[in-house]
JSON list of C-alpha atoms in Angstrom, two decimals:
[
{"chain": "A", "resi": 1, "resn": "UNK", "atom": "CA", "xyz": [108.85, -16.51, -181.79]},
{"chain": "A", "resi": 2, "resn": "UNK", "atom": "CA", "xyz": [107.08, -14.58, -179.06]},
{"chain": "A", "resi": 3, "resn": "UNK", "atom": "CA", "xyz": [106.94, -10.92, -180.07]},
{"chain": "A", "resi": 4, "resn": "UNK", "atom": "CA", "xyz": [107.75, -8.63, -182.96]},
{"chain": "A", "resi": 5, "resn": "UNK", "atom": "CA", "xyz": [108.42, -5.01, -182.06]},
{"chain": "A", "resi": 6, "resn": "UNK", "atom": "CA", "xyz": [107.51, -2.47, -184.73]},
{"chain": "A", "resi": 7, "resn": "UNK", "atom": "CA", "xyz": [109.43, 0.72, -185.47]},
{"chain": "A", "resi": 8, "resn": "UNK", "atom": "CA", "xyz": [107.61, 3.11, -187.82]},
{"chain": "A", "resi": 9, "resn": "UNK", "atom": "CA", "xyz": [109.45, 5.67, -189.93]},
{"chain": "A", "resi": 10, "resn": "UNK", "atom": "CA", "xyz": [108.15, 8.20, -192.40]},
{"chain": "A", "resi": 11, "resn": "UNK", "atom": "CA", "xyz": [110.71, 7.69, -195.16]},
{"chain": "A", "resi": 12, "resn": "UNK", "atom": "CA", "xyz": [114.03, 5.90, -195.64]},
{"chain": "A", "resi": 13, "resn": "UNK", "atom": "CA", "xyz": [116.31, 4.87, -198.48]},
{"chain": "A", "resi": 14, "resn": "UNK", "atom": "CA", "xyz": [115.29, 1.25, -197.92]},
{"chain": "A", "resi": 15, "resn": "UNK", "atom": "CA", "xyz": [113.94, -0.55, -194.89]},
{"chain": "A", "resi": 16, "resn": "UNK", "atom": "CA", "xyz": [116.61, -3.27, -195.20]},
{"chain": "A", "resi": 17, "resn": "UNK", "atom": "CA", "xyz": [119.32, -0.59, -195.11]},
{"chain": "A", "resi": 18, "resn": "UNK", "atom": "CA", "xyz": [117.59, 1.12, -192.18]},
{"chain": "A", "resi": 19, "resn": "UNK", "atom": "CA", "xyz": [117.67, -2.15, -190.24]},
{"chain": "A", "resi": 20, "resn": "UNK", "atom": "CA", "xyz": [121.39, -2.56, -191.01]},
{"chain": "A", "resi": 21, "resn": "UNK", "atom": "CA", "xyz": [122.05, 0.94, -189.66]},
{"chain": "A", "resi": 22, "resn": "UNK", "atom": "CA", "xyz": [120.11, 0.23, -186.47]},
{"chain": "A", "resi": 23, "resn": "UNK", "atom": "CA", "xyz": [121.95, -3.06, -185.98]},
{"chain": "A", "resi": 24, "resn": "UNK", "atom": "CA", "xyz": [125.30, -1.33, -186.41]},
{"chain": "A", "resi": 25, "resn": "UNK", "atom": "CA", "xyz": [124.38, 1.31, -183.85]},
{"chain": "A", "resi": 26, "resn": "UNK", "atom": "CA", "xyz": [123.07, -1.45, -181.51]},
{"chain": "A", "resi": 27, "resn": "UNK", "atom": "CA", "xyz": [119.61, 0.09, -181.33]},
{"chain": "A", "resi": 28, "resn": "UNK", "atom": "CA", "xyz": [117.66, -3.05, -182.25]},
{"chain": "A", "resi": 29, "resn": "UNK", "atom": "CA", "xyz": [117.74, -6.77, -181.51]},
{"chain": "A", "resi": 30, "resn": "UNK", "atom": "CA", "xyz": [116.22, -9.83, -183.10]},
{"chain": "A", "resi": 31, "resn": "UNK", "atom": "CA", "xyz": [112.45, -9.48, -183.47]},
{"chain": "A", "resi": 32, "resn": "UNK", "atom": "CA", "xyz": [112.37, -5.81, -184.45]},
{"chain": "A", "resi": 33, "resn": "UNK", "atom": "CA", "xyz": [110.56, -4.78, -187.63]},
{"chain": "A", "resi": 34, "resn": "UNK", "atom": "CA", "xyz": [110.96, -1.43, -189.41]},
{"chain": "A", "resi": 35, "resn": "UNK", "atom": "CA", "xyz": [107.97, -0.19, -191.42]},
{"chain": "A", "resi": 36, "resn": "UNK", "atom": "CA", "xyz": [108.13, 2.88, -193.69]},
{"chain": "A", "resi": 37, "resn": "UNK", "atom": "CA", "xyz": [105.52, 4.91, -195.54]},
{"chain": "A", "resi": 38, "resn": "UNK", "atom": "CA", "xyz": [108.01, 5.53, -198.33]},
{"chain": "A", "resi": 39, "resn": "UNK", "atom": "CA", "xyz": [111.43, 4.37, -199.48]},
{"chain": "A", "resi": 40, "resn": "UNK", "atom": "CA", "xyz": [113.37, 6.20, -202.14]},
{"chain": "A", "resi": 41, "resn": "UNK", "atom": "CA", "xyz": [116.03, 3.58, -202.87]},
{"chain": "A", "resi": 42, "resn": "UNK", "atom": "CA", "xyz": [114.15, 0.31, -202.52]},
{"chain": "A", "resi": 43, "resn": "UNK", "atom": "CA", "xyz": [115.84, -2.79, -203.88]},
{"chain": "A", "resi": 44, "resn": "UNK", "atom": "CA", "xyz": [114.49, -6.07, -205.17]},
{"chain": "A", "resi": 45, "resn": "UNK", "atom": "CA", "xyz": [116.12, -9.33, -206.18]},
{"chain": "A", "resi": 46, "resn": "UNK", "atom": "CA", "xyz": [119.39, -8.95, -208.18]},
{"chain": "A", "resi": 47, "resn": "UNK", "atom": "CA", "xyz": [119.49, -5.18, -207.48]},
{"chain": "A", "resi": 48, "resn": "UNK", "atom": "CA", "xyz": [116.21, -4.51, -209.29]},
{"chain": "A", "resi": 49, "resn": "UNK", "atom": "CA", "xyz": [114.41, -1.38, -208.13]},
{"chain": "A", "resi": 50, "resn": "UNK", "atom": "CA", "xyz": [111.24, -1.47, -206.02]},
{"chain": "A", "resi": 51, "resn": "UNK", "atom": "CA", "xyz": [108.95, 1.53, -206.53]},
{"chain": "A", "resi": 52, "resn": "UNK", "atom": "CA", "xyz": [106.05, 2.43, -204.25]},
{"chain": "A", "resi": 53, "resn": "UNK", "atom": "CA", "xyz": [103.73, 5.44, -203.83]},
{"chain": "A", "resi": 54, "resn": "UNK", "atom": "CA", "xyz": [103.88, 7.29, -200.51]},
{"chain": "A", "resi": 55, "resn": "UNK", "atom": "CA", "xyz": [101.75, 5.71, -197.78]},
{"chain": "A", "resi": 56, "resn": "UNK", "atom": "CA", "xyz": [99.82, 3.39, -200.07]},
{"chain": "A", "resi": 57, "resn": "UNK", "atom": "CA", "xyz": [101.69, 0.13, -199.64]},
{"chain": "A", "resi": 58, "resn": "UNK", "atom": "CA", "xyz": [103.35, -1.97, -196.97]},
{"chain": "A", "resi": 59, "resn": "UNK", "atom": "CA", "xyz": [107.13, -1.65, -196.93]},
{"chain": "A", "resi": 60, "resn": "UNK", "atom": "CA", "xyz": [108.88, -3.35, -194.03]},
{"chain": "A", "resi": 61, "resn": "UNK", "atom": "CA", "xyz": [111.95, -5.29, -192.91]},
{"chain": "A", "resi": 62, "resn": "UNK", "atom": "CA", "xyz": [112.24, -7.76, -190.05]},
{"chain": "A", "resi": 63, "resn": "UNK", "atom": "CA", "xyz": [115.50, -8.50, -188.25]},
{"chain": "A", "resi": 64, "resn": "UNK", "atom": "CA", "xyz": [115.54, -12.03, -186.89]},
{"chain": "A", "resi": 65, "resn": "UNK", "atom": "CA", "xyz": [118.10, -14.52, -185.56]},
{"chain": "A", "resi": 66, "resn": "UNK", "atom": "CA", "xyz": [117.86, -18.11, -186.79]},
{"chain": "A", "resi": 67, "resn": "UNK", "atom": "CA", "xyz": [120.03, -20.44, -184.73]},
{"chain": "A", "resi": 68, "resn": "UNK", "atom": "CA", "xyz": [121.22, -23.73, -186.19]},
{"chain": "A", "resi": 69, "resn": "UNK", "atom": "CA", "xyz": [120.32, -23.23, -189.87]},
{"chain": "A", "resi": 70, "resn": "UNK", "atom": "CA", "xyz": [123.08, -24.64, -192.14]},
{"chain": "A", "resi": 71, "resn": "UNK", "atom": "CA", "xyz": [124.33, -22.06, -194.64]},
{"chain": "A", "resi": 72, "resn": "UNK", "atom": "CA", "xyz": [123.65, -24.53, -197.48]},
{"chain": "A", "resi": 73, "resn": "UNK", "atom": "CA", "xyz": [119.92, -24.49, -196.66]},
{"chain": "A", "resi": 74, "resn": "UNK", "atom": "CA", "xyz": [119.06, -20.79, -196.83]},
{"chain": "A", "resi": 75, "resn": "UNK", "atom": "CA", "xyz": [115.84, -21.31, -198.72]},
{"chain": "A", "resi": 76, "resn": "UNK", "atom": "CA", "xyz": [114.10, -22.70, -195.64]},
{"chain": "A", "resi": 77, "resn": "UNK", "atom": "CA", "xyz": [113.75, -19.08, -194.58]},
{"chain": "A", "resi": 78, "resn": "UNK", "atom": "CA", "xyz": [112.38, -18.12, -197.99]},
{"chain": "A", "resi": 79, "resn": "UNK", "atom": "CA", "xyz": [109.82, -20.94, -197.79]},
{"chain": "A", "resi": 80, "resn": "UNK", "atom": "CA", "xyz": [108.53, -19.55, -194.49]},
{"chain": "A", "resi": 81, "resn": "UNK", "atom": "CA", "xyz": [108.56, -15.90, -195.54]},
{"chain": "A", "resi": 82, "resn": "UNK", "atom": "CA", "xyz": [106.88, -16.57, -198.90]},
{"chain": "A", "resi": 83, "resn": "UNK", "atom": "CA", "xyz": [104.09, -18.49, -197.20]},
{"chain": "A", "resi": 84, "resn": "UNK", "atom": "CA", "xyz": [103.69, -15.74, -194.59]},
{"chain": "A", "resi": 85, "resn": "UNK", "atom": "CA", "xyz": [103.25, -13.10, -197.29]},
{"chain": "A", "resi": 86, "resn": "UNK", "atom": "CA", "xyz": [101.01, -15.34, -199.39]},
{"chain": "A", "resi": 87, "resn": "UNK", "atom": "CA", "xyz": [98.67, -16.03, -196.48]},
{"chain": "A", "resi": 88, "resn": "UNK", "atom": "CA", "xyz": [98.58, -12.33, -195.60]},
{"chain": "A", "resi": 89, "resn": "UNK", "atom": "CA", "xyz": [97.49, -11.24, -199.06]},
{"chain": "A", "resi": 90, "resn": "UNK", "atom": "CA", "xyz": [94.91, -14.02, -199.29]},
{"chain": "A", "resi": 91, "resn": "UNK", "atom": "CA", "xyz": [93.19, -12.45, -196.29]},
{"chain": "A", "resi": 92, "resn": "UNK", "atom": "CA", "xyz": [92.31, -9.41, -198.43]},
{"chain": "A", "resi": 93, "resn": "UNK", "atom": "CA", "xyz": [91.70, -10.68, -201.96]},
{"chain": "A", "resi": 94, "resn": "UNK", "atom": "CA", "xyz": [90.00, -13.64, -203.63]},
{"chain": "A", "resi": 95, "resn": "UNK", "atom": "CA", "xyz": [92.31, -13.49, -206.65]},
{"chain": "A", "resi": 96, "resn": "UNK", "atom": "CA", "xyz": [94.40, -16.55, -207.39]},
{"chain": "A", "resi": 97, "resn": "UNK", "atom": "CA", "xyz": [97.78, -16.07, -205.70]},
{"chain": "A", "resi": 98, "resn": "UNK", "atom": "CA", "xyz": [100.96, -18.08, -206.27]},
{"chain": "A", "resi": 99, "resn": "UNK", "atom": "CA", "xyz": [104.61, -17.90, -205.28]},
{"chain": "A", "resi": 100, "resn": "UNK", "atom": "CA", "xyz": [106.95, -17.07, -208.17]},
{"chain": "A", "resi": 101, "resn": "UNK", "atom": "CA", "xyz": [110.53, -18.19, -207.63]},
{"chain": "A", "resi": 102, "resn": "UNK", "atom": "CA", "xyz": [112.72, -16.70, -206.35]},
{"chain": "A", "resi": 103, "resn": "UNK", "atom": "CA", "xyz": [111.06, -13.82, -204.46]},
{"chain": "A", "resi": 104, "resn": "UNK", "atom": "CA", "xyz": [107.69, -12.68, -205.78]},
{"chain": "A", "resi": 105, "resn": "UNK", "atom": "CA", "xyz": [104.01, -13.25, -205.13]},
{"chain": "A", "resi": 106, "resn": "UNK", "atom": "CA", "xyz": [101.74, -13.22, -208.17]},
{"chain": "A", "resi": 107, "resn": "UNK", "atom": "CA", "xyz": [98.10, -12.19, -208.34]},
{"chain": "A", "resi": 108, "resn": "UNK", "atom": "CA", "xyz": [96.96, -13.77, -211.58]},
{"chain": "A", "resi": 109, "resn": "UNK", "atom": "CA", "xyz": [99.86, -13.00, -213.90]},
{"chain": "A", "resi": 110, "resn": "UNK", "atom": "CA", "xyz": [100.96, -9.80, -212.15]},
{"chain": "A", "resi": 111, "resn": "UNK", "atom": "CA", "xyz": [103.33, -9.05, -209.27]},
{"chain": "A", "resi": 112, "resn": "UNK", "atom": "CA", "xyz": [101.64, -8.00, -206.05]},
{"chain": "A", "resi": 113, "resn": "UNK", "atom": "CA", "xyz": [104.53, -8.50, -203.63]},
{"chain": "A", "resi": 114, "resn": "UNK", "atom": "CA", "xyz": [108.31, -8.76, -203.56]},
{"chain": "A", "resi": 115, "resn": "UNK", "atom": "CA", "xyz": [110.67, -10.21, -200.97]},
{"chain": "A", "resi": 116, "resn": "UNK", "atom": "CA", "xyz": [114.35, -9.51, -200.33]},
{"chain": "A", "resi": 117, "resn": "UNK", "atom": "CA", "xyz": [116.13, -11.64, -197.72]},
{"chain": "A", "resi": 118, "resn": "UNK", "atom": "CA", "xyz": [119.72, -10.87, -196.72]},
{"chain": "A", "resi": 119, "resn": "UNK", "atom": "CA", "xyz": [121.44, -13.47, -194.53]},
{"chain": "A", "resi": 120, "resn": "UNK", "atom": "CA", "xyz": [124.45, -13.14, -192.24]},
{"chain": "A", "resi": 121, "resn": "UNK", "atom": "CA", "xyz": [126.56, -16.31, -192.02]},
{"chain": "A", "resi": 122, "resn": "UNK", "atom": "CA", "xyz": [128.97, -17.31, -189.24]},
{"chain": "A", "resi": 123, "resn": "UNK", "atom": "CA", "xyz": [130.76, -20.67, -188.95]},
{"chain": "A", "resi": 124, "resn": "UNK", "atom": "CA", "xyz": [128.71, -22.15, -191.81]},
{"chain": "A", "resi": 125, "resn": "UNK", "atom": "CA", "xyz": [125.47, -21.27, -190.05]},
{"chain": "A", "resi": 126, "resn": "UNK", "atom": "CA", "xyz": [122.91, -18.60, -190.90]},
{"chain": "A", "resi": 127, "resn": "UNK", "atom": "CA", "xyz": [123.23, -16.37, -187.87]},
{"chain": "A", "resi": 128, "resn": "UNK", "atom": "CA", "xyz": [120.56, -13.80, -188.72]},
{"chain": "A", "resi": 129, "resn": "UNK", "atom": "CA", "xyz": [118.42, -12.46, -191.54]},
{"chain": "A", "resi": 130, "resn": "UNK", "atom": "CA", "xyz": [116.98, -9.15, -192.65]},
{"chain": "A", "resi": 131, "resn": "UNK", "atom": "CA", "xyz": [113.65, -9.95, -194.27]},
{"chain": "A", "resi": 132, "resn": "UNK", "atom": "CA", "xyz": [112.39, -7.19, -196.52]},
{"chain": "A", "resi": 133, "resn": "UNK", "atom": "CA", "xyz": [108.82, -7.35, -197.80]},
{"chain": "A", "resi": 134, "resn": "UNK", "atom": "CA", "xyz": [106.80, -5.06, -200.03]},
{"chain": "A", "resi": 135, "resn": "UNK", "atom": "CA", "xyz": [103.08, -5.60, -200.56]},
{"chain": "A", "resi": 136, "resn": "UNK", "atom": "CA", "xyz": [101.11, -3.44, -202.98]},
{"chain": "A", "resi": 137, "resn": "UNK", "atom": "CA", "xyz": [97.93, -2.48, -201.16]},
{"chain": "A", "resi": 138, "resn": "UNK", "atom": "CA", "xyz": [96.19, 0.74, -202.24]},
{"chain": "A", "resi": 139, "resn": "UNK", "atom": "CA", "xyz": [98.28, 1.89, -205.20]},
{"chain": "A", "resi": 140, "resn": "UNK", "atom": "CA", "xyz": [96.36, 1.40, -208.45]},
{"chain": "A", "resi": 141, "resn": "UNK", "atom": "CA", "xyz": [98.65, 3.04, -211.03]},
{"chain": "A", "resi": 142, "resn": "UNK", "atom": "CA", "xyz": [102.14, 1.66, -211.61]},
{"chain": "A", "resi": 143, "resn": "UNK", "atom": "CA", "xyz": [103.99, 3.81, -214.11]},
{"chain": "A", "resi": 144, "resn": "UNK", "atom": "CA", "xyz": [106.32, 1.84, -216.39]},
{"chain": "A", "resi": 145, "resn": "UNK", "atom": "CA", "xyz": [105.45, -1.35, -214.48]},
{"chain": "A", "resi": 146, "resn": "UNK", "atom": "CA", "xyz": [102.78, -3.08, -216.59]},
{"chain": "A", "resi": 147, "resn": "UNK", "atom": "CA", "xyz": [103.14, -6.35, -214.68]},
{"chain": "A", "resi": 148, "resn": "UNK", "atom": "CA", "xyz": [102.40, -4.87, -211.25]},
{"chain": "A", "resi": 149, "resn": "UNK", "atom": "CA", "xyz": [99.09, -4.94, -209.40]},
{"chain": "A", "resi": 150, "resn": "UNK", "atom": "CA", "xyz": [97.69, -4.39, -205.90]},
{"chain": "A", "resi": 151, "resn": "UNK", "atom": "CA", "xyz": [95.09, -5.64, -203.46]},
{"chain": "A", "resi": 152, "resn": "UNK", "atom": "CA", "xyz": [92.90, -2.64, -204.28]},
{"chain": "A", "resi": 153, "resn": "UNK", "atom": "CA", "xyz": [92.97, -3.44, -207.99]},
{"chain": "A", "resi": 154, "resn": "UNK", "atom": "CA", "xyz": [91.16, -6.69, -207.25]},
{"chain": "A", "resi": 155, "resn": "UNK", "atom": "CA", "xyz": [89.12, -5.81, -204.13]},
{"chain": "A", "resi": 156, "resn": "UNK", "atom": "CA", "xyz": [88.16, -2.25, -205.17]},
{"chain": "A", "resi": 157, "resn": "UNK", "atom": "CA", "xyz": [88.55, -1.29, -201.51]},
{"chain": "A", "resi": 158, "resn": "UNK", "atom": "CA", "xyz": [91.00, 0.85, -199.57]},
{"chain": "A", "resi": 159, "resn": "UNK", "atom": "CA", "xyz": [92.60, -1.23, -196.85]},
{"chain": "A", "resi": 160, "resn": "UNK", "atom": "CA", "xyz": [94.58, 0.40, -194.02]},
{"chain": "A", "resi": 161, "resn": "UNK", "atom": "CA", "xyz": [98.24, -0.52, -194.33]},
{"chain": "A", "resi": 162, "resn": "UNK", "atom": "CA", "xyz": [98.32, -1.07, -190.57]},
{"chain": "A", "resi": 163, "resn": "UNK", "atom": "CA", "xyz": [95.81, -3.91, -190.85]},
{"chain": "A", "resi": 164, "resn": "UNK", "atom": "CA", "xyz": [97.90, -5.67, -193.49]},
{"chain": "A", "resi": 165, "resn": "UNK", "atom": "CA", "xyz": [101.03, -5.21, -191.37]},
{"chain": "A", "resi": 166, "resn": "UNK", "atom": "CA", "xyz": [99.35, -6.76, -188.34]},
{"chain": "A", "resi": 167, "resn": "UNK", "atom": "CA", "xyz": [98.27, -9.73, -190.44]},
{"chain": "A", "resi": 168, "resn": "UNK", "atom": "CA", "xyz": [101.81, -10.18, -191.77]},
{"chain": "A", "resi": 169, "resn": "UNK", "atom": "CA", "xyz": [103.26, -10.07, -188.27]},
{"chain": "A", "resi": 170, "resn": "UNK", "atom": "CA", "xyz": [100.78, -12.74, -187.19]},
{"chain": "A", "resi": 171, "resn": "UNK", "atom": "CA", "xyz": [101.79, -14.96, -190.12]},
{"chain": "A", "resi": 172, "resn": "UNK", "atom": "CA", "xyz": [105.51, -14.43, -189.50]},
{"chain": "A", "resi": 173, "resn": "UNK", "atom": "CA", "xyz": [104.95, -15.71, -185.97]},
{"chain": "A", "resi": 174, "resn": "UNK", "atom": "CA", "xyz": [103.19, -18.77, -187.37]},
{"chain": "A", "resi": 175, "resn": "UNK", "atom": "CA", "xyz": [105.55, -19.71, -190.21]},
{"chain": "A", "resi": 176, "resn": "UNK", "atom": "CA", "xyz": [109.05, -18.68, -189.14]},
{"chain": "A", "resi": 177, "resn": "UNK", "atom": "CA", "xyz": [109.26, -21.26, -186.30]},
{"chain": "A", "resi": 178, "resn": "UNK", "atom": "CA", "xyz": [108.37, -23.91, -188.89]},
{"chain": "A", "resi": 179, "resn": "UNK", "atom": "CA", "xyz": [111.78, -23.65, -190.59]},
{"chain": "A", "resi": 180, "resn": "UNK", "atom": "CA", "xyz": [112.87, -26.47, -188.30]},
{"chain": "A", "resi": 181, "resn": "UNK", "atom": "CA", "xyz": [110.05, -28.66, -189.67]},
{"chain": "A", "resi": 182, "resn": "UNK", "atom": "CA", "xyz": [111.34, -28.43, -193.21]},
{"chain": "A", "resi": 183, "resn": "UNK", "atom": "CA", "xyz": [109.34, -31.32, -194.65]},
{"chain": "A", "resi": 184, "resn": "UNK", "atom": "CA", "xyz": [105.98, -29.72, -193.81]},
{"chain": "A", "resi": 185, "resn": "UNK", "atom": "CA", "xyz": [107.13, -26.27, -194.92]},
{"chain": "A", "resi": 186, "resn": "UNK", "atom": "CA", "xyz": [108.51, -27.55, -198.23]},
{"chain": "A", "resi": 187, "resn": "UNK", "atom": "CA", "xyz": [105.28, -29.38, -199.03]},
{"chain": "A", "resi": 188, "resn": "UNK", "atom": "CA", "xyz": [103.11, -26.30, -198.48]},
{"chain": "A", "resi": 189, "resn": "UNK", "atom": "CA", "xyz": [105.51, -24.06, -200.39]},
{"chain": "A", "resi": 190, "resn": "UNK", "atom": "CA", "xyz": [105.46, -26.29, -203.48]},
{"chain": "A", "resi": 191, "resn": "UNK", "atom": "CA", "xyz": [101.70, -26.63, -203.30]},
{"chain": "A", "resi": 192, "resn": "UNK", "atom": "CA", "xyz": [101.54, -22.87, -203.91]},
{"chain": "A", "resi": 193, "resn": "UNK", "atom": "CA", "xyz": [104.38, -22.56, -206.45]},
{"chain": "A", "resi": 194, "resn": "UNK", "atom": "CA", "xyz": [103.85, -21.07, -209.90]},
{"chain": "A", "resi": 195, "resn": "UNK", "atom": "CA", "xyz": [104.92, -23.11, -212.95]},
{"chain": "A", "resi": 196, "resn": "UNK", "atom": "CA", "xyz": [104.63, -26.72, -211.80]},
{"chain": "A", "resi": 197, "resn": "UNK", "atom": "CA", "xyz": [102.44, -27.67, -214.76]},
{"chain": "A", "resi": 198, "resn": "UNK", "atom": "CA", "xyz": [103.92, -25.42, -217.44]},
{"chain": "A", "resi": 199, "resn": "UNK", "atom": "CA", "xyz": [106.28, -22.49, -217.48]},
{"chain": "A", "resi": 200, "resn": "UNK", "atom": "CA", "xyz": [108.22, -20.22, -219.82]},
{"chain": "A", "resi": 201, "resn": "UNK", "atom": "CA", "xyz": [111.88, -19.53, -219.03]},
{"chain": "A", "resi": 202, "resn": "UNK", "atom": "CA", "xyz": [114.50, -17.14, -220.27]},
{"chain": "A", "resi": 203, "resn": "UNK", "atom": "CA", "xyz": [117.79, -19.06, -220.44]},
{"chain": "A", "resi": 204, "resn": "UNK", "atom": "CA", "xyz": [120.97, -17.86, -222.16]},
{"chain": "A", "resi": 205, "resn": "UNK", "atom": "CA", "xyz": [119.00, -15.16, -223.95]},
{"chain": "A", "resi": 206, "resn": "UNK", "atom": "CA", "xyz": [116.45, -17.55, -225.45]},
{"chain": "A", "resi": 207, "resn": "UNK", "atom": "CA", "xyz": [112.88, -18.39, -224.45]},
{"chain": "A", "resi": 208, "resn": "UNK", "atom": "CA", "xyz": [112.31, -22.00, -223.45]},
{"chain": "A", "resi": 209, "resn": "UNK", "atom": "CA", "xyz": [109.16, -23.95, -222.59]},
{"chain": "A", "resi": 210, "resn": "UNK", "atom": "CA", "xyz": [108.98, -26.44, -219.76]},
{"chain": "A", "resi": 211, "resn": "UNK", "atom": "CA", "xyz": [107.94, -26.75, -216.12]},
{"chain": "A", "resi": 212, "resn": "UNK", "atom": "CA", "xyz": [109.31, -26.41, -212.60]},
{"chain": "A", "resi": 213, "resn": "UNK", "atom": "CA", "xyz": [110.06, -29.61, -210.72]},
{"chain": "A", "resi": 214, "resn": "UNK", "atom": "CA", "xyz": [111.02, -28.11, -207.37]},
{"chain": "A", "resi": 215, "resn": "UNK", "atom": "CA", "xyz": [112.89, -25.38, -205.54]},
{"chain": "A", "resi": 216, "resn": "UNK", "atom": "CA", "xyz": [115.76, -26.89, -203.58]},
{"chain": "A", "resi": 217, "resn": "UNK", "atom": "CA", "xyz": [116.91, -26.03, -200.08]},
{"chain": "A", "resi": 218, "resn": "UNK", "atom": "CA", "xyz": [120.01, -24.27, -201.43]},
{"chain": "A", "resi": 219, "resn": "UNK", "atom": "CA", "xyz": [117.78, -21.92, -203.46]},
{"chain": "A", "resi": 220, "resn": "UNK", "atom": "CA", "xyz": [118.41, -23.46, -206.86]},
{"chain": "A", "resi": 221, "resn": "UNK", "atom": "CA", "xyz": [115.45, -24.26, -209.07]},
{"chain": "A", "resi": 222, "resn": "UNK", "atom": "CA", "xyz": [115.14, -27.68, -210.70]},
{"chain": "A", "resi": 223, "resn": "UNK", "atom": "CA", "xyz": [113.31, -27.49, -214.00]},
{"chain": "A", "resi": 224, "resn": "UNK", "atom": "CA", "xyz": [112.49, -29.65, -216.98]},
{"chain": "A", "resi": 225, "resn": "UNK", "atom": "CA", "xyz": [112.98, -27.76, -220.23]},
{"chain": "A", "resi": 226, "resn": "UNK", "atom": "CA", "xyz": [111.34, -29.46, -223.19]},
{"chain": "A", "resi": 227, "resn": "UNK", "atom": "CA", "xyz": [114.35, -29.13, -225.50]},
{"chain": "A", "resi": 228, "resn": "UNK", "atom": "CA", "xyz": [117.09, -29.64, -222.89]},
{"chain": "A", "resi": 229, "resn": "UNK", "atom": "CA", "xyz": [115.79, -31.99, -220.21]},
{"chain": "A", "resi": 230, "resn": "UNK", "atom": "CA", "xyz": [116.21, -31.62, -216.44]},
{"chain": "A", "resi": 231, "resn": "UNK", "atom": "CA", "xyz": [118.61, -29.06, -215.02]},
{"chain": "A", "resi": 232, "resn": "UNK", "atom": "CA", "xyz": [119.31, -27.01, -211.90]},
{"chain": "A", "resi": 233, "resn": "UNK", "atom": "CA", "xyz": [119.86, -23.26, -212.01]},
{"chain": "A", "resi": 234, "resn": "UNK", "atom": "CA", "xyz": [120.58, -20.28, -209.76]},
{"chain": "A", "resi": 235, "resn": "UNK", "atom": "CA", "xyz": [118.42, -17.16, -209.92]},
{"chain": "A", "resi": 236, "resn": "UNK", "atom": "CA", "xyz": [121.03, -15.30, -211.97]},
{"chain": "A", "resi": 237, "resn": "UNK", "atom": "CA", "xyz": [121.09, -18.01, -214.62]},
{"chain": "A", "resi": 238, "resn": "UNK", "atom": "CA", "xyz": [117.43, -18.47, -215.47]},
{"chain": "A", "resi": 239, "resn": "UNK", "atom": "CA", "xyz": [114.33, -16.28, -215.33]},
{"chain": "A", "resi": 240, "resn": "UNK", "atom": "CA", "xyz": [110.65, -17.16, -215.22]},
{"chain": "A", "resi": 241, "resn": "UNK", "atom": "CA", "xyz": [108.74, -15.28, -217.89]},
{"chain": "A", "resi": 242, "resn": "UNK", "atom": "CA", "xyz": [105.10, -14.44, -217.15]}
]
């Protein structure tokens, strides 16, 4: 991965949707990243909303082609992206940071970053991905979001969004080529995964205690629930409760 070309916009409905529009109009190729000061229709995992104050946080989406990735191993990309974002945030805060399956980064017990990856599949291969990332940087008040936090909340410093973006780009360049060395990537991902010792889950409307065993290459989570034993679940079936 040699270069990432950055396109900056003032505001857009969502950076992932902006990338889709630019792809459709053939104005961008693999390696382009769209960064916005504000998005008014941001989406998270499972159509959750992503809210962000104007100009205070990093909101961006990278368009990238991934040749030769089987469609049954999409989480290799998530491994690499999660580690890229994790390493970026660690540059600016000493708080304990962990990856929360399927698409969040936690600072302590609060969400500091969210990831939304949308894959295009052709002939049972992942042809390309749109990698959306939001990192809370300088916003300190999150209305109706008690479980959200930011880099500034822990560092007490204003950090230019541009600096965080440059760090993320550097880490994308480091981690994304590693998707073809899945063993190394998987090991580092699980080393930084929340819930390996103990975890609370919401399953079928009830709270369950247990722990995470691993996140599999197909994106399913393998868990041990104290009252049920070992099982494998998709993100729509089980939720990690912080």
